[in-house]
Short mmCIF file of C-alpha atoms in Angstrom, two decimals:
data_model
loop_
_atom_site.label_atom_id
_atom_site.label_comp_id
_atom_site.label_asym_id
_atom_site.label_seq_id
_atom_site.Cartn_x
_atom_site.Cartn_y
_atom_site.Cartn_z
CA MET A 1 51.05 194.29 120.11
CA HIS A 2 51.05 196.72 123.04
CA SER A 3 51.31 200.46 122.35
CA PHE A 4 51.89 203.38 124.74
CA ASP A 5 52.57 207.10 124.45
CA PHE A 6 55.79 206.87 126.45
CA ILE A 7 58.00 203.90 127.25
CA VAL A 8 60.53 204.21 130.08
CA VAL A 9 63.21 201.51 130.12
CA GLY A 10 64.60 200.90 133.61
CA ALA A 11 62.77 201.46 136.91
CA GLY A 12 65.79 202.79 138.79
CA SER A 13 66.59 206.15 140.34
CA ALA A 14 65.52 207.99 137.19
CA GLY A 15 62.90 205.63 135.74
CA CYS A 16 60.55 205.70 138.73
CA VAL A 17 60.64 209.51 138.70
CA LEU A 18 59.79 209.58 135.00
CA ALA A 19 56.97 207.08 135.39
CA ASN A 20 55.38 209.26 138.05
CA ARG A 21 55.80 212.62 136.36
CA LEU A 22 54.84 211.48 132.85
CA SER A 23 51.64 209.84 134.10
CA GLU A 24 50.54 212.31 136.78
CA ASP A 25 48.11 214.37 134.67
CA GLY A 26 46.35 211.23 133.41
CA THR A 27 46.47 212.19 129.73
CA HIS A 28 49.36 209.98 128.54
CA SER A 29 49.75 206.23 128.65
CA VAL A 30 53.09 205.23 130.16
CA LEU A 31 54.87 201.87 130.26
CA LEU A 32 57.69 201.36 132.75
CA ILE A 33 59.92 198.34 132.04
CA GLU A 34 62.18 196.77 134.69
CA ALA A 35 64.44 193.76 134.16
CA GLY A 36 64.35 192.88 137.87
CA GLY A 37 61.53 192.30 140.30
CA SER A 38 60.01 193.71 143.47
CA ASP A 39 61.73 195.82 146.14
CA ARG A 40 59.47 194.56 148.96
CA HIS A 41 62.01 192.37 150.80
CA PRO A 42 63.08 193.72 154.25
CA VAL A 43 66.73 193.83 153.13
CA PHE A 44 65.76 196.77 150.90
CA SER A 45 63.93 198.72 153.61
CA ILE A 46 66.11 198.46 156.74
CA PRO A 47 68.92 201.05 156.45
CA LEU A 48 71.57 199.03 158.31
CA LEU A 49 71.21 196.26 155.71
CA ALA A 50 72.44 198.51 152.91
CA GLY A 51 75.75 196.64 152.88
CA ALA A 52 73.91 193.35 152.38
CA ALA A 53 71.59 194.88 149.75
CA TYR A 54 74.58 195.88 147.63
CA PHE A 55 75.44 192.22 147.07
CA TRP A 56 71.98 190.58 147.15
CA LYS A 57 72.49 188.53 144.00
CA SER A 58 68.86 188.06 142.99
CA SER A 59 68.35 191.84 142.77
CA ASN A 60 71.70 192.77 141.30
CA TRP A 61 73.27 192.80 137.85
CA ASN A 62 76.42 191.37 139.53
CA TYR A 63 78.76 193.26 137.24
CA ALA A 64 82.55 193.50 137.51
CA THR A 65 85.11 195.63 135.72
CA THR A 66 87.84 194.43 133.44
CA PRO A 67 91.20 193.88 135.21
CA GLN A 68 92.48 197.34 136.12
CA LYS A 69 96.08 198.21 135.39
CA GLY A 70 95.83 201.06 137.90
CA LEU A 71 94.75 198.61 140.62
CA ASP A 72 97.50 196.02 140.08
CA GLY A 73 95.37 194.02 137.66
CA ARG A 74 92.43 193.55 140.02
CA SER A 75 88.84 193.38 138.77
CA VAL A 76 86.36 195.37 140.87
CA VAL A 77 82.84 194.18 141.62
CA TRP A 78 80.23 196.75 140.56
CA PRO A 79 76.85 196.22 142.24
CA ARG A 80 73.98 197.64 140.17
CA GLY A 81 70.37 197.38 141.33
CA LYS A 82 68.14 195.03 139.32
CA LEU A 83 64.76 195.68 140.95
CA LEU A 84 62.18 198.44 141.34
CA GLY A 85 64.09 201.49 142.51
CA GLY A 86 67.32 200.26 140.94
CA CYS A 87 70.42 201.44 142.75
CA SER A 88 68.33 203.70 145.01
CA SER A 89 66.95 200.47 146.53
CA ILE A 90 70.38 199.11 147.42
CA ASN A 91 72.56 202.20 147.99
CA GLY A 92 73.72 203.92 151.19
CA MET A 93 70.84 206.44 151.04
CA MET A 94 73.13 209.48 151.42
CA TYR A 95 71.42 212.56 150.00
CA MET A 96 73.99 214.68 148.21
CA ARG A 97 73.58 217.06 145.28
CA GLY A 98 77.13 218.11 144.40
CA THR A 99 78.44 221.66 144.18
CA ARG A 100 77.30 224.75 142.35
CA ALA A 101 80.47 224.49 140.25
CA ASP A 102 79.54 221.00 139.01
CA TYR A 103 76.46 222.26 137.20
CA ASP A 104 77.89 225.63 136.19
CA VAL A 105 80.63 223.69 134.37
CA TRP A 106 77.89 221.86 132.46
CA ARG A 107 76.37 225.22 131.52
CA GLN A 108 79.77 226.53 130.44
CA MET A 109 80.06 223.53 128.12
CA GLY A 110 77.19 225.08 126.18
CA LEU A 111 74.41 223.14 127.90
CA ALA A 112 71.80 225.84 128.42
CA GLY A 113 69.38 225.07 131.24
CA TRP A 114 71.83 222.91 133.19
CA GLY A 115 73.56 225.51 135.37
CA TYR A 116 73.16 225.41 139.14
CA ASP A 117 70.45 228.09 139.18
CA ASP A 118 68.56 226.02 136.59
CA VAL A 119 68.73 222.65 138.37
CA LEU A 120 68.31 223.84 141.96
CA PRO A 121 64.51 224.31 141.58
CA TYR A 122 64.25 220.63 140.57
CA PHE A 123 66.14 219.52 143.66
CA ILE A 124 63.86 221.71 145.76
CA ARG A 125 60.67 220.46 144.07
CA ALA A 126 61.67 216.84 144.68
CA GLU A 127 62.63 217.28 148.32
CA ASN A 128 60.68 216.91 151.55
CA ASN A 129 62.96 218.29 154.26
CA PRO A 130 60.76 219.35 157.19
CA GLU A 131 63.85 220.12 159.29
CA ARG A 132 64.60 223.11 157.00
CA PRO A 133 61.19 224.66 156.29
CA ASP A 134 62.39 228.20 155.56
CA ASP A 135 65.69 227.44 153.87
CA PRO A 136 65.93 228.76 150.28
CA PHE A 137 68.11 225.80 149.30
CA HIS A 138 65.59 223.18 150.42
CA GLY A 139 62.03 222.05 149.84
CA VAL A 140 59.16 220.74 151.92
CA GLY A 141 56.34 218.59 150.55
CA GLY A 142 58.16 216.87 147.70
CA PRO A 143 58.14 213.09 147.29
CA LEU A 144 61.76 212.49 148.39
CA HIS A 145 62.09 212.61 152.18
CA VAL A 146 65.40 213.89 153.58
CA GLU A 147 66.49 213.92 157.20
CA LYS A 148 69.67 214.70 159.11
CA ALA A 149 71.67 211.84 160.61
CA LYS A 150 71.55 211.52 164.39
CA ALA A 151 75.19 210.31 164.58
CA ALA A 152 74.73 209.17 168.19
CA ASN A 153 77.83 206.98 168.48
CA PRO A 154 80.56 208.89 170.39
CA LEU A 155 83.11 207.97 167.74
CA TYR A 156 81.33 210.25 165.26
CA GLN A 157 81.82 213.24 167.51
CA ALA A 158 85.44 212.26 168.16
CA PHE A 159 86.06 212.17 164.39
CA LEU A 160 84.43 215.58 163.85
CA GLU A 161 86.32 217.16 166.74
CA ALA A 162 89.58 215.74 165.36
CA GLY A 163 88.82 217.35 162.01
CA TYR A 164 87.96 220.69 163.54
CA ASP A 165 91.13 220.45 165.62
CA GLU A 166 93.09 220.03 162.37
CA GLY A 167 91.65 223.30 161.07
CA PHE A 168 88.79 222.08 158.88
CA ARG A 169 85.58 224.06 159.00
CA ARG A 170 82.22 222.94 160.32
CA ASN A 171 79.38 222.47 157.85
CA ASP A 172 75.79 221.80 158.88
CA ASP A 173 74.41 221.53 155.34
CA PHE A 174 76.40 219.99 152.49
CA ASN A 175 73.47 220.73 150.14
CA GLY A 176 73.28 224.41 150.99
CA ALA A 177 75.40 227.42 150.18
CA ARG A 178 78.71 225.57 150.31
CA GLN A 179 79.95 222.01 150.37
CA GLU A 180 83.32 222.33 152.09
CA GLY A 181 83.68 221.22 155.70
CA LEU A 182 82.84 218.43 158.13
CA GLY A 183 79.53 217.54 159.72
CA ARG A 184 76.60 215.12 159.71
CA TYR A 185 75.08 213.91 156.46
CA ASP A 186 71.52 213.99 155.14
CA PHE A 187 69.86 210.68 154.25
CA ASN A 188 66.83 209.44 152.35
CA ILE A 189 65.34 207.72 155.39
CA ALA A 190 61.86 208.22 156.86
CA GLY A 191 60.41 206.51 159.91
CA GLY A 192 63.45 204.26 160.10
CA ARG A 193 62.94 202.96 156.53
CA ARG A 194 64.76 203.46 153.24
CA VAL A 195 63.30 206.04 150.89
CA SER A 196 64.08 205.01 147.29
CA SER A 197 62.79 206.29 143.98
CA ALA A 198 60.38 203.33 144.07
CA THR A 199 58.90 204.22 147.47
CA ALA A 200 58.96 207.99 146.84
CA TYR A 201 57.77 208.16 143.23
CA LEU A 202 56.49 204.82 141.94
CA ARG A 203 54.46 203.61 144.90
CA PRO A 204 52.15 206.70 144.93
CA ALA A 205 51.58 206.32 141.18
CA GLU A 206 50.92 202.57 140.99
CA GLY A 207 47.13 202.92 141.01
CA ARG A 208 46.97 205.20 137.98
CA ARG A 209 45.07 203.64 135.09
CA ASN A 210 47.42 205.21 132.55
CA LEU A 211 50.59 203.72 134.11
CA THR A 212 51.64 200.14 133.37
CA VAL A 213 54.63 198.54 135.09
CA TRP A 214 56.27 195.41 133.70
CA THR A 215 58.83 193.71 135.92
CA LYS A 216 61.00 190.75 134.90
CA THR A 217 61.13 192.29 131.44
CA MET A 218 64.40 192.55 129.55
CA ALA A 219 64.77 195.10 126.75
CA ARG A 220 66.69 193.49 123.89
CA ARG A 221 66.88 196.38 121.43
CA VAL A 222 65.25 199.65 120.37
CA LEU A 223 63.32 199.33 117.10
CA LEU A 224 64.21 202.05 114.57
CA LYS A 225 62.32 203.08 111.45
CA ASP A 226 63.14 205.98 109.12
CA GLY A 227 65.38 207.62 111.71
CA ARG A 228 62.90 207.29 114.55
CA ALA A 229 62.65 205.04 117.61
CA VAL A 230 59.26 203.35 117.29
CA GLY A 231 59.33 200.48 119.77
CA LEU A 232 61.23 197.82 121.67
CA ASP A 233 61.89 194.14 121.39
CA VAL A 234 61.62 192.73 124.91
CA VAL A 235 61.51 189.40 126.70
CA ARG A 236 58.80 189.44 129.34
CA LYS A 237 58.76 186.53 131.78
CA GLY A 238 60.58 184.41 129.24
CA MET A 239 58.40 185.33 126.24
CA PRO A 240 59.52 187.64 123.38
CA GLN A 241 57.23 190.60 122.72
CA THR A 242 57.21 193.82 120.77
CA VAL A 243 55.91 197.07 122.27
CA THR A 244 55.55 200.37 120.42
CA ALA A 245 55.75 204.02 121.46
CA LYS A 246 53.51 206.67 119.93
CA ARG A 247 55.58 209.56 121.24
CA GLU A 248 58.93 208.71 122.85
CA ILE A 249 61.14 206.06 124.37
CA VAL A 250 63.45 207.11 127.19
CA LEU A 251 66.32 204.95 128.40
CA SER A 252 66.89 205.13 132.16
CA CYS A 253 68.93 201.95 132.54
CA GLY A 254 71.99 203.56 134.13
CA ALA A 255 75.58 204.17 133.11
CA ILE A 256 76.14 200.53 132.12
CA ASN A 257 72.89 199.36 130.59
CA SER A 258 71.80 202.52 128.75
CA PRO A 259 74.88 202.61 126.48
CA ALA A 260 74.77 198.83 126.16
CA LEU A 261 71.14 198.95 124.95
CA LEU A 262 72.00 201.68 122.43
CA GLN A 263 74.87 199.55 121.15
CA LEU A 264 72.67 196.44 120.95
CA SER A 265 70.28 198.54 118.85
CA GLY A 266 72.98 199.44 116.32
CA ILE A 267 73.74 202.89 117.76
CA GLY A 268 77.42 203.45 118.47
CA ALA A 269 80.88 203.21 116.92
CA PRO A 270 80.46 201.15 113.72
CA GLU A 271 83.65 199.12 114.02
CA MET A 272 82.93 198.20 117.64
CA LEU A 273 79.37 197.18 116.73
CA LYS A 274 80.59 194.97 113.88
CA ASN A 275 83.09 193.29 116.19
CA ALA A 276 80.21 192.54 118.57
CA GLY A 277 78.08 191.05 115.80
CA VAL A 278 75.63 193.99 115.65
CA GLU A 279 74.70 195.76 112.41
CA PRO A 280 75.63 199.47 112.66
CA LEU A 281 72.61 201.67 112.02
CA PHE A 282 73.63 205.04 113.46
CA ASP A 283 77.22 206.24 113.81
CA VAL A 284 77.38 207.69 117.34
CA PRO A 285 80.94 206.77 118.32
CA GLU A 286 80.90 208.17 121.86
CA VAL A 287 78.19 205.77 123.09
CA GLY A 288 79.81 203.96 126.02
CA ARG A 289 82.78 206.29 126.27
CA ASN A 290 83.50 208.96 128.93
CA LEU A 291 82.96 206.42 131.74
CA GLN A 292 83.77 207.96 135.13
CA ASP A 293 83.53 206.57 138.65
CA HIS A 294 84.51 207.63 142.14
CA MET A 295 87.30 205.40 143.46
CA GLY A 296 87.99 205.26 147.19
CA VAL A 297 89.98 203.54 149.94
CA TYR A 298 89.36 202.62 153.58
CA LEU A 299 91.74 203.37 156.46
CA LYS A 300 90.95 200.72 159.10
CA TYR A 301 91.76 200.86 162.82
CA ALA A 302 91.21 198.52 165.75
CA ALA A 303 89.41 200.23 168.64
CA ASN A 304 90.39 200.03 172.30
CA GLN A 305 86.83 200.33 173.59
CA PRO A 306 83.72 198.21 172.87
CA ILE A 307 81.66 201.08 171.44
CA THR A 308 81.54 200.12 167.76
CA LEU A 309 79.08 198.29 165.54
CA TYR A 310 80.82 195.01 166.31
CA SER A 311 78.49 194.74 169.30
CA LEU A 312 75.65 194.09 166.84
CA PHE A 313 77.41 191.10 165.29
CA ARG A 314 76.26 188.89 168.15
CA PRO A 315 73.34 186.94 166.61
CA ASP A 316 70.78 187.72 169.33
CA ARG A 317 71.56 191.43 169.25
CA ALA A 318 71.50 191.54 165.45
CA ALA A 319 68.13 189.80 165.32
CA ALA A 320 66.66 192.08 167.98
CA SER A 321 67.92 195.21 166.19
CA LEU A 322 66.53 194.13 162.82
CA PHE A 323 63.18 193.17 164.35
CA ARG A 324 62.94 196.50 166.15
CA ALA A 325 63.79 198.40 162.96
CA TYR A 326 61.34 196.50 160.75
CA VAL A 327 58.41 196.44 163.17
CA PHE A 328 58.82 199.71 165.07
CA GLY A 329 61.12 201.80 162.87
CA SER A 330 63.51 202.46 165.72
CA GLY A 331 66.90 201.41 167.05
CA PRO A 332 70.43 201.20 165.62
CA ALA A 333 69.39 199.34 162.46
CA THR A 334 67.43 202.39 161.25
CA ALA A 335 70.62 204.28 160.38
CA VAL A 336 73.36 203.77 157.82
CA PRO A 337 76.68 203.61 159.73
CA LEU A 338 78.40 206.39 157.79
CA GLU A 339 76.68 209.38 159.31
CA ALA A 340 79.56 211.88 159.62
CA GLY A 341 82.20 213.16 157.26
CA GLY A 342 82.60 215.91 154.73
CA PHE A 343 84.34 217.48 151.78
CA LEU A 344 87.91 218.71 152.04
CA LYS A 345 90.68 220.25 149.94
CA THR A 346 93.98 218.40 149.64
CA ARG A 347 95.58 221.76 148.79
CA PRO A 348 94.49 225.13 150.23
CA THR A 349 94.80 226.83 146.84
CA LEU A 350 91.92 224.82 145.37
CA ASP A 351 88.61 226.56 144.68
CA GLU A 352 86.56 223.48 145.62
CA PRO A 353 87.04 220.38 147.80
CA ASP A 354 88.58 217.49 145.88
CA ILE A 355 87.96 214.59 148.29
CA HIS A 356 84.92 213.25 150.14
CA VAL A 357 85.71 211.80 153.59
CA THR A 358 83.40 209.53 155.62
CA PHE A 359 83.69 207.98 159.07
CA VAL A 360 82.26 204.55 160.00
CA PRO A 361 82.11 203.45 163.69
CA GLY A 362 82.83 199.84 162.78
CA LEU A 363 84.79 197.65 160.38
CA ASN A 364 83.38 196.55 157.05
CA LEU A 365 81.95 193.09 156.39
CA GLU A 366 84.90 192.15 154.21
CA THR A 367 87.35 192.76 157.06
CA THR A 368 85.19 190.86 159.54
CA ARG A 369 84.75 187.91 157.18
CA ALA A 370 88.52 187.79 156.66
CA GLY A 371 88.92 186.73 160.29
CA GLN A 372 89.57 190.20 161.67
CA GLY A 373 86.29 190.46 163.56
CA ARG A 374 86.84 192.98 166.33
CA HIS A 375 85.89 196.42 167.49
CA GLY A 376 87.23 198.98 165.08
CA TYR A 377 86.44 201.95 162.87
CA ILE A 378 87.06 203.23 159.35
CA VAL A 379 87.95 206.57 157.82
CA SER A 380 87.37 206.44 154.06
CA TYR A 381 87.78 208.93 151.25
CA TYR A 382 87.46 209.19 147.49
CA GLN A 383 88.45 211.65 144.81
CA LEU A 384 85.55 213.85 143.74
CA ARG A 385 86.45 214.78 140.15
CA PRO A 386 88.65 212.08 138.57
CA GLU A 387 90.28 212.79 135.23
CA SER A 388 90.53 209.10 134.28
CA ARG A 389 88.07 208.07 131.56
CA GLY A 390 87.01 204.58 130.55
CA GLN A 391 84.31 202.92 128.47
CA VAL A 392 81.48 200.39 128.31
CA THR A 393 81.50 198.05 125.31
CA ILE A 394 79.25 195.17 124.31
CA THR A 395 80.91 192.04 122.95
CA SER A 396 77.84 190.14 121.73
CA PRO A 397 74.41 190.81 120.21
CA ASP A 398 72.97 188.80 123.13
CA PRO A 399 71.71 191.25 125.82
CA SER A 400 72.23 188.62 128.52
CA VAL A 401 76.00 188.84 127.95
CA ALA A 402 77.45 191.51 130.25
CA PRO A 403 79.32 194.31 128.48
CA LEU A 404 82.96 195.05 129.20
CA MET A 405 83.31 197.79 131.83
CA ASP A 406 86.68 199.52 131.97
CA PRO A 407 86.75 202.64 134.20
CA ALA A 408 90.53 203.00 133.71
CA TYR A 409 91.03 203.76 137.39
CA LEU A 410 94.09 205.89 138.19
CA SER A 411 95.14 206.12 134.55
CA ALA A 412 95.52 209.91 135.00
CA GLU A 413 98.52 211.12 137.01
CA HIS A 414 96.34 213.81 138.59
CA ASP A 415 94.12 211.14 140.11
CA ARG A 416 97.10 209.33 141.59
CA GLN A 417 98.31 212.58 143.16
CA VAL A 418 94.93 213.39 144.68
CA MET A 419 94.62 209.92 146.20
CA ARG A 420 98.17 210.20 147.58
CA ASP A 421 97.56 213.66 149.06
CA GLY A 422 94.14 212.56 150.31
CA LEU A 423 95.66 209.73 152.32
CA LYS A 424 98.08 212.11 154.01
CA LEU A 425 95.25 214.51 154.86
CA VAL A 426 92.88 211.85 156.17
CA ARG A 427 95.63 210.34 158.32
CA ARG A 428 96.07 213.72 160.02
CA ILE A 429 92.50 213.50 161.21
CA ALA A 430 92.77 209.82 162.13
CA GLU A 431 95.94 210.44 164.20
CA ASN A 432 94.61 213.55 165.94
CA PRO A 433 94.39 212.81 169.71
CA ARG A 434 90.65 213.50 169.82
CA LEU A 435 90.13 210.38 167.67
CA SER A 436 93.33 208.38 168.14
CA ARG A 437 92.64 208.00 171.87
CA TYR A 438 90.15 205.33 170.74
CA LYS A 439 92.77 203.53 168.60
CA ALA A 440 94.29 200.23 169.67
CA SER A 441 96.30 199.79 166.46
CA ALA A 442 96.28 200.46 162.75
CA ILE A 443 94.96 197.57 160.64
CA SER A 444 95.56 199.11 157.21
CA PRO A 445 97.56 201.03 156.17
CA VAL A 446 100.42 200.24 158.55
CA GLU A 447 103.59 202.31 158.84
CA ALA A 448 105.37 200.40 156.07
CA ASP A 449 102.58 201.42 153.67
CA LEU A 450 103.30 205.07 154.41
CA ALA A 451 107.09 205.08 154.20
CA SER A 452 107.21 206.98 150.89
CA ASP A 453 105.02 208.31 148.09
CA ASP A 454 105.74 205.15 146.13
CA ALA A 455 104.60 203.04 149.10
CA ILE A 456 101.42 205.10 149.40
CA ASP A 457 100.71 204.71 145.68
CA ALA A 458 101.19 200.95 145.98
CA TRP A 459 98.80 200.75 148.95
CA VAL A 460 96.15 202.74 147.04
CA ARG A 461 96.52 200.44 144.02
CA GLN A 462 96.14 197.36 146.22
CA ASN A 463 93.17 198.66 148.22
CA GLY A 464 91.25 201.05 145.95
CA GLY A 465 87.73 200.20 144.85
CA THR A 466 84.49 201.63 143.57
CA VAL A 467 82.24 203.99 145.51
CA PHE A 468 79.40 202.82 143.24
CA HIS A 469 79.00 205.98 141.14
CA PRO A 470 79.56 205.09 137.44
CA THR A 471 78.44 207.93 135.13
CA GLY A 472 79.01 209.65 131.83
CA THR A 473 78.64 206.94 129.16
CA CYS A 474 75.89 208.69 127.16
CA ARG A 475 77.49 212.11 127.45
CA MET A 476 75.31 215.19 127.14
CA GLY A 477 76.93 217.97 125.14
CA ALA A 478 76.48 220.85 122.75
CA ASP A 479 79.08 219.44 120.35
CA GLY A 480 78.40 217.05 117.52
CA GLY A 481 80.24 214.20 119.23
CA ALA A 482 77.96 214.09 122.27
CA VAL A 483 75.50 211.20 122.56
CA VAL A 484 72.58 213.40 123.69
CA ASP A 485 71.89 217.10 123.44
CA ALA A 486 70.75 219.48 126.18
CA GLU A 487 67.21 218.09 125.89
CA LEU A 488 68.59 214.56 126.36
CA LYS A 489 67.64 213.57 122.80
CA VAL A 490 69.90 211.00 121.16
CA ARG A 491 71.58 212.78 118.27
CA GLY A 492 70.22 211.90 114.85
CA ILE A 493 67.32 209.77 116.13
CA ALA A 494 63.81 211.10 116.73
CA GLY A 495 61.69 209.86 119.63
CA LEU A 496 64.60 208.59 121.71
CA ARG A 497 66.12 210.12 124.85
CA VAL A 498 68.40 209.05 127.67
CA ALA A 499 67.74 210.28 131.20
CA ASP A 500 69.96 208.87 133.95
CA ALA A 501 73.49 209.23 135.34
CA SER A 502 74.97 208.23 131.99
CA ILE A 503 74.24 211.68 130.52
CA MET A 504 76.50 213.53 132.98
CA PRO A 505 79.30 215.13 130.96
CA ALA A 506 81.39 215.31 134.14
CA ILE A 507 80.71 213.43 137.36
CA VAL A 508 79.22 215.44 140.22
CA SER A 509 81.10 216.02 143.46
CA GLY A 510 79.39 213.45 145.64
CA ASN A 511 76.76 210.73 145.58
CA THR A 512 74.88 210.39 142.30
CA SER A 513 71.40 209.22 143.34
CA ALA A 514 69.82 212.64 144.02
CA PRO A 515 71.37 214.23 140.89
CA THR A 516 70.01 211.32 138.82
CA MET A 517 66.51 211.95 140.18
CA MET A 518 66.94 215.65 139.39
CA ILE A 519 67.85 214.74 135.80
CA ALA A 520 64.65 212.70 135.52
CA GLU A 521 62.53 215.49 137.00
CA LYS A 522 63.90 217.88 134.39
CA ALA A 523 63.58 215.32 131.59
CA ALA A 524 59.87 214.82 132.32
CA ASP A 525 59.22 218.55 131.99
CA MET A 526 61.09 218.66 128.68
CA MET A 527 59.23 215.63 127.33
CA LEU A 528 55.85 217.12 128.26
CA GLY A 529 56.73 220.66 127.15
CA ARG A 530 56.21 222.05 130.64
CA PRO A 531 58.09 225.13 131.85
CA ALA A 532 60.82 224.65 134.42
CA PRO A 533 59.90 225.53 138.02
CA ALA A 534 60.63 229.10 139.02
CA ARG A 535 64.00 229.89 140.48
CA GLN A 536 63.69 230.56 144.20
CA ILE A 537 67.16 231.98 144.74
CA GLU A 538 69.99 233.37 142.69
CA ALA A 539 72.97 232.09 144.69
CA THR A 540 75.52 233.24 142.16
CA SER A 541 78.23 234.42 144.54
CA SER A 542 80.57 232.15 146.44
CA PRO A 543 79.90 232.06 150.19
CA ALA A 544 82.32 233.85 152.47
CA ALA A 545 85.00 231.71 154.03
CA ALA A 546 84.04 230.36 157.43
CA VAL A 547 86.25 230.22 160.50
CA PRO A 548 87.52 226.64 161.03
CA GLY A 549 85.38 224.77 163.53
CA GLN A 550 82.57 227.33 163.46
CA ALA A 551 79.22 227.17 161.69
#
């Protein structure tokens, strides 16, 4: 029987961070367990291949939601990374933290230590942003490299100028003093290659004698004894094994698999567990509930000039671009084609932006495969803070059976209104002459889809889909109903924590990869009893309003 001080389940965005930080002083033995395999294939390193990586079946859990009433009964495919680095090895690499208000709301929920001023030092410690060496909001020398998008395609500039023309402000740093505005994004890319939690955190730690990494290892259940988590039943390369933890087990399996593993271990709502054939051991009814996801839509246009990514679809050009990216770290394949966009308010009276808008100088693979291969471009958006709440529920004691995933998209009227208003706002930018001069025609939506609010709602239902940010299913809270407390300890069970996007009580306003790594950075300090890094700034006041179109 193997025994370690700490066991980390899941080598994704959070797990690789924990493995590094828990093992870095050499005094604790750490086991990192990953159900998938290696991240060494070129599809996971070349940025342009992010779209292919999302659906690379051998390194994906290949999940899908239950049929969604709010999406006309459609089921939505949910890619989740099943390899070292997890979703950070297949995502779009956009580096986004969310707003000050996101974390201050957590603090106001009674979660001491989770306000913006508390978490900002962890973002700074993790970051390596040499382009901003003297910026109090950013760090240099951390493991996670961040760089600004070049956004060289002329369509990016046309989109930004259209937005400025419509009165939206310019923003050069969405991770700085304010989020609102339009500009170029930051990405986790270095030398033309993806930077994931595996490359940033795990790779530098792999030679440590006190760190053991098991891939192709499936956790079946947490072993509990006298109110304490003492080990795991796993299947490693087809063979059942038991592994024990002397100090703690931390689940970092993500918003789907962390609650599912708790439920498989008898931790959850008793009636639901009985229905799934699992003996209830600890009554924690909110396990799997509070599921939130960002849902978005794509506005697609045919272009009247051959300046889009469609030029790369020619086989010889695609091969040359990929070769150049992989061998030399240069060329168009070293960027993710969603380099410009921003955060906007659908109503001027709002305190914070409520939609995230992104421009793509090309059509998506789905549109091209559907026989609409042509030069074109996309303006997409999603709601930042949905009110709809769903759940994750196991249906079998067999961990190989996927749980039911019901995000309840658009079940809240507020969400439907924001998506409706967002479409009207985004169309203003798309139809502004600075961008529309490149338009040959609208592909979707067409005028009939915009004839009324009911028509807009119908188009959103028919075209809405995930933005790949499920969160919230092991909710952190100060109340007795929360799954974990402010130290990420599972309530009522010693030696067991959860540290990943599932602990977010409310989803952050943007991409979830960087916030998930921040959660893991903070979790490691709490597990080791280390003090939090010193606060470098006290940015407690809201920034002054900027003049539209000016920095």
